Amino acid sequence: MSVFASLVEHLADLLQPFFGASAAAAAVVLFTALVRLLVHPLSRAAARGQKARAALQPEIAELRRKHAKSPERLQRAVLDLHTREKVSPLSGCLPSLCQVPAFFLLYHLFSSSSIGGEANPLLSHRLFAAPLGGRWADALGDGGPVGGAGLVYAALFVLVAGVALVSYRLTRRTMADRPSLPEADGQRVPGLGAITGVMPFMSFFTLVTVAVVPLAAALYVVTSTTWSVVERAVLYR
């Protein structure tokens, strides 16, 4: 924690001439961008994997017809096909999973009152009028929704809602191009149709996250989500 706190402080010092009192917030955004750059090769691999799985759909449909009366053989045949074509159904999860440690590290860093037995110096940093360690509830209690901190959150909510809308449209378009989603490995999964119906709306849950986590963690979420939408638009076109 202390090493990471020093990293954020050094980044803030470098950015201070450009962003002034909001340099630490800019450092969080820069840190998020660096994490996403490191994860980008996995995102590219996930995009290739999804396109490869889509290309296999005609063969999987043929396997379904061939093994319609034997679900076990069908599942084994689909797994063999994925193995032969070097397609992993889990590749799409890796970019998100690899970001979890960075998010929780940032969350704990700006939730802790002390680091290494000393007062946490990062809690004194702000994004305009909003403390990076504060939450939306704190902003509402200190000036209300039109106060200085409240307006910072209002701007974040507008940005997140716009990004979520774009993500919603991208997800709907992707799902429309994959009519076989309600089935997995050749077998219809109970309840999966309902899950896929909800999937396009998952992007709007980011609004809830931004509202309940410390502002620094919210900046991570907003930056990462925006990056993801741009990345998906480029990689899945």
Short mmCIF file of C-alpha atoms in Angstrom, two decimals:
data_model
loop_
_atom_site.label_atom_id
_atom_site.label_comp_id
_atom_site.label_asym_id
_atom_site.label_seq_id
_atom_site.Cartn_x
_atom_site.Cartn_y
_atom_site.Cartn_z
CA MET A 1 0.00 0.00 0.00
CA SER A 2 2.75 2.47 0.90
CA VAL A 3 4.65 1.68 -2.31
CA PHE A 4 1.53 2.22 -4.39
CA ALA A 5 0.72 5.41 -2.50
CA SER A 6 4.21 6.70 -3.31
CA LEU A 7 3.65 5.84 -6.98
CA VAL A 8 0.42 7.84 -7.09
CA GLU A 9 2.09 10.74 -5.28
CA HIS A 10 4.99 10.76 -7.77
CA LEU A 11 2.58 10.68 -10.71
CA ALA A 12 0.64 13.55 -9.12
CA ASP A 13 3.87 15.56 -8.71
CA LEU A 14 4.68 15.04 -12.40
CA LEU A 15 1.19 16.14 -13.46
CA GLN A 16 0.86 19.03 -11.01
CA PRO A 17 2.12 21.70 -13.47
CA PHE A 18 -0.65 20.69 -15.89
CA PHE A 19 -3.57 19.92 -13.57
CA GLY A 20 -2.85 21.89 -10.40
CA ALA A 21 -4.87 20.79 -7.38
CA SER A 22 -6.49 17.99 -9.41
CA ALA A 23 -3.13 16.38 -10.25
CA ALA A 24 -3.81 13.30 -8.08
CA ALA A 25 -7.10 12.72 -9.91
CA ALA A 26 -5.22 12.96 -13.21
CA ALA A 27 -2.67 10.48 -11.78
CA VAL A 28 -5.48 7.99 -11.11
CA VAL A 29 -6.69 8.37 -14.70
CA LEU A 30 -3.13 7.91 -15.99
CA PHE A 31 -2.65 4.84 -13.78
CA THR A 32 -5.88 3.37 -15.16
CA ALA A 33 -4.72 3.99 -18.71
CA LEU A 34 -1.42 2.23 -17.96
CA VAL A 35 -3.28 -0.78 -16.55
CA ARG A 36 -5.49 -0.93 -19.63
CA LEU A 37 -2.44 -0.73 -21.89
CA LEU A 38 -0.95 -3.72 -20.07
CA VAL A 39 -4.22 -5.64 -20.43
CA HIS A 40 -4.75 -4.65 -24.07
CA PRO A 41 -3.01 -7.75 -25.52
CA LEU A 42 -5.50 -9.90 -23.60
CA SER A 43 -8.35 -7.79 -24.98
CA ARG A 44 -7.07 -8.33 -28.52
CA ALA A 45 -6.82 -12.07 -27.84
CA ALA A 46 -10.40 -12.05 -26.47
CA ALA A 47 -11.63 -10.30 -29.62
CA ARG A 48 -9.87 -12.85 -31.83
CA GLY A 49 -11.36 -15.63 -29.72
CA GLN A 50 -14.88 -14.27 -30.07
CA LYS A 51 -14.50 -13.95 -33.83
CA ALA A 52 -13.12 -17.49 -33.97
CA ARG A 53 -16.07 -18.81 -31.95
CA ALA A 54 -18.46 -17.03 -34.29
CA ALA A 55 -16.72 -18.63 -37.28
CA LEU A 56 -17.26 -22.06 -35.71
CA GLN A 57 -21.03 -21.67 -35.40
CA PRO A 58 -21.83 -23.50 -38.69
CA GLU A 59 -19.74 -26.49 -37.55
CA ILE A 60 -21.35 -26.44 -34.12
CA ALA A 61 -24.79 -26.34 -35.73
CA GLU A 62 -23.85 -29.43 -37.74
CA LEU A 63 -22.68 -31.18 -34.56
CA ARG A 64 -26.02 -30.35 -32.93
CA ARG A 65 -27.86 -32.02 -35.78
CA LYS A 66 -25.51 -35.01 -35.68
CA HIS A 67 -25.71 -35.56 -31.91
CA ALA A 68 -29.22 -34.27 -31.29
CA LYS A 69 -30.09 -37.36 -29.22
CA SER A 70 -26.84 -37.52 -27.25
CA PRO A 71 -26.06 -34.34 -25.24
CA GLU A 72 -22.93 -35.93 -23.77
CA ARG A 73 -21.44 -36.68 -27.18
CA LEU A 74 -22.46 -33.24 -28.40
CA GLN A 75 -20.71 -31.51 -25.52
CA ARG A 76 -17.59 -33.62 -26.00
CA ALA A 77 -17.58 -32.94 -29.74
CA VAL A 78 -17.91 -29.17 -29.21
CA LEU A 79 -15.08 -29.18 -26.67
CA ASP A 80 -12.92 -31.18 -29.09
CA LEU A 81 -13.69 -28.65 -31.81
CA HIS A 82 -12.69 -25.74 -29.56
CA THR A 83 -9.49 -27.55 -28.60
CA ARG A 84 -8.63 -28.38 -32.20
CA GLU A 85 -9.20 -24.79 -33.31
CA LYS A 86 -7.40 -23.43 -30.21
CA VAL A 87 -10.45 -21.45 -29.10
CA SER A 88 -10.94 -20.86 -25.38
CA PRO A 89 -14.42 -19.92 -24.12
CA LEU A 90 -12.77 -18.23 -21.10
CA SER A 91 -10.54 -15.83 -23.02
CA GLY A 92 -13.15 -13.07 -22.91
CA CYS A 93 -13.06 -13.04 -19.09
CA LEU A 94 -9.31 -12.50 -18.72
CA PRO A 95 -9.16 -8.71 -19.40
CA SER A 96 -11.74 -8.01 -16.69
CA LEU A 97 -10.25 -10.44 -14.18
CA CYS A 98 -6.77 -8.96 -14.57
CA GLN A 99 -8.09 -5.50 -13.65
CA VAL A 100 -9.70 -6.57 -10.38
CA PRO A 101 -6.51 -6.33 -8.27
CA ALA A 102 -5.75 -2.82 -9.55
CA PHE A 103 -9.29 -1.63 -8.78
CA PHE A 104 -9.32 -3.06 -5.24
CA LEU A 105 -5.84 -1.70 -4.55
CA LEU A 106 -7.03 1.77 -5.52
CA TYR A 107 -10.25 1.30 -3.55
CA HIS A 108 -8.41 0.37 -0.35
CA LEU A 109 -5.79 3.06 -0.88
CA PHE A 110 -8.42 5.82 -0.86
CA SER A 111 -10.53 4.17 1.86
CA SER A 112 -7.73 3.88 4.43
CA SER A 113 -7.18 6.71 6.90
CA SER A 114 -3.58 5.62 7.47
CA ILE A 115 -0.83 3.93 5.46
CA GLY A 116 2.24 2.44 7.08
CA GLY A 117 1.20 3.81 10.46
CA GLU A 118 0.98 7.38 9.17
CA ALA A 119 -1.91 9.54 8.01
CA ASN A 120 -2.87 8.83 4.41
CA PRO A 121 -1.67 11.88 2.45
CA LEU A 122 -3.75 10.98 -0.60
CA LEU A 123 -7.00 11.77 1.21
CA SER A 124 -6.13 15.47 1.07
CA HIS A 125 -6.27 15.46 -2.73
CA ARG A 126 -9.35 16.56 -4.62
CA LEU A 127 -10.96 16.66 -8.04
CA PHE A 128 -12.04 20.28 -8.06
CA ALA A 129 -14.22 20.50 -4.91
CA ALA A 130 -14.66 16.74 -4.35
CA PRO A 131 -12.20 14.78 -2.12
CA LEU A 132 -10.78 11.69 -3.85
CA GLY A 133 -11.51 9.67 -0.72
CA GLY A 134 -15.11 10.87 -0.48
CA ARG A 135 -18.29 9.30 -1.81
CA TRP A 136 -21.45 10.62 -3.43
CA ALA A 137 -23.29 10.42 -0.09
CA ASP A 138 -20.63 12.70 1.41
CA ALA A 139 -21.10 15.15 -1.45
CA LEU A 140 -24.87 15.19 -0.90
CA GLY A 141 -24.33 15.90 2.78
CA ASP A 142 -21.88 18.71 2.03
CA GLY A 143 -23.59 21.19 -0.24
CA GLY A 144 -26.17 18.89 -1.80
CA PRO A 145 -26.43 17.84 -5.46
CA VAL A 146 -25.68 21.39 -6.71
CA GLY A 147 -22.76 21.98 -4.35
CA GLY A 148 -19.17 21.89 -5.56
CA ALA A 149 -18.65 18.19 -4.89
CA GLY A 150 -22.18 17.36 -6.03
CA LEU A 151 -21.57 18.95 -9.42
CA VAL A 152 -18.41 16.86 -9.86
CA TYR A 153 -20.47 13.72 -9.35
CA ALA A 154 -23.21 15.04 -11.61
CA ALA A 155 -20.65 15.43 -14.41
CA LEU A 156 -19.36 11.90 -13.76
CA PHE A 157 -22.89 10.48 -13.85
CA VAL A 158 -23.58 12.19 -17.19
CA LEU A 159 -20.32 10.82 -18.61
CA VAL A 160 -20.99 7.30 -17.31
CA ALA A 161 -24.57 7.34 -18.63
CA GLY A 162 -23.32 8.36 -22.09
CA VAL A 163 -20.65 5.64 -22.10
CA ALA A 164 -23.17 3.08 -20.82
CA LEU A 165 -25.57 3.97 -23.64
CA VAL A 166 -22.87 3.42 -26.25
CA SER A 167 -21.91 0.13 -24.54
CA TYR A 168 -25.58 -0.91 -24.52
CA ARG A 169 -25.85 -0.37 -28.27
CA LEU A 170 -22.58 -2.23 -28.94
CA THR A 171 -23.75 -5.19 -26.84
CA ARG A 172 -27.11 -5.31 -28.59
CA ARG A 173 -25.39 -5.26 -31.97
CA THR A 174 -22.95 -8.01 -30.94
CA MET A 175 -25.74 -10.21 -29.61
CA ALA A 176 -27.79 -9.67 -32.77
CA ASP A 177 -24.86 -11.03 -34.77
CA ARG A 178 -24.75 -14.18 -32.59
CA PRO A 179 -28.18 -15.84 -32.74
CA SER A 180 -26.86 -19.00 -31.06
CA LEU A 181 -26.12 -17.34 -27.71
CA PRO A 182 -29.02 -19.00 -25.85
CA GLU A 183 -27.21 -22.33 -26.22
CA ALA A 184 -23.86 -23.25 -24.77
CA ASP A 185 -21.76 -26.18 -25.94
CA GLY A 186 -24.73 -27.48 -27.84
CA GLN A 187 -27.08 -27.59 -24.89
CA ARG A 188 -29.78 -25.18 -23.93
CA VAL A 189 -29.01 -23.77 -20.50
CA PRO A 190 -32.03 -23.00 -18.26
CA GLY A 191 -32.32 -19.30 -17.55
CA LEU A 192 -29.59 -18.29 -20.00
CA GLY A 193 -32.13 -16.58 -22.25
CA ALA A 194 -33.10 -14.28 -19.38
CA ILE A 195 -29.42 -13.59 -18.62
CA THR A 196 -28.65 -12.65 -22.20
CA GLY A 197 -31.69 -10.38 -22.17
CA VAL A 198 -30.27 -8.50 -19.19
CA MET A 199 -26.68 -8.36 -20.49
CA PRO A 200 -27.08 -5.17 -22.57
CA PHE A 201 -28.25 -3.31 -19.44
CA MET A 202 -25.25 -4.39 -17.32
CA SER A 203 -23.28 -1.35 -18.46
CA PHE A 204 -25.70 0.93 -16.59
CA PHE A 205 -24.73 -0.73 -13.29
CA THR A 206 -21.57 1.36 -13.52
CA LEU A 207 -23.69 4.27 -12.30
CA VAL A 208 -24.28 2.42 -9.03
CA THR A 209 -20.57 1.66 -8.65
CA VAL A 210 -19.62 5.31 -9.16
CA ALA A 211 -22.17 6.32 -6.52
CA VAL A 212 -20.92 4.03 -3.74
CA VAL A 213 -17.11 3.80 -4.08
CA PRO A 214 -14.52 6.48 -3.21
CA LEU A 215 -14.14 9.09 -5.93
CA ALA A 216 -10.66 7.84 -6.88
CA ALA A 217 -12.05 4.34 -7.47
CA ALA A 218 -14.95 5.90 -9.38
CA LEU A 219 -12.45 7.62 -11.67
CA TYR A 220 -10.83 4.24 -12.28
CA VAL A 221 -14.21 2.74 -13.20
CA VAL A 222 -15.15 5.65 -15.47
CA THR A 223 -11.79 5.65 -17.26
CA SER A 224 -11.68 1.87 -17.64
CA THR A 225 -15.29 1.69 -18.87
CA THR A 226 -14.68 4.42 -21.44
CA TRP A 227 -11.53 2.65 -22.59
CA SER A 228 -13.47 -0.63 -22.90
CA VAL A 229 -16.16 0.91 -25.08
CA VAL A 230 -13.63 2.49 -27.44
CA GLU A 231 -11.62 -0.74 -27.50
CA ARG A 232 -14.68 -2.84 -28.32
CA ALA A 233 -15.75 -0.46 -31.07
CA VAL A 234 -12.32 -0.84 -32.69
CA LEU A 235 -11.64 -4.54 -32.08
CA TYR A 236 -15.12 -5.87 -32.89
CA ARG A 237 -15.89 -3.75 -35.93
#
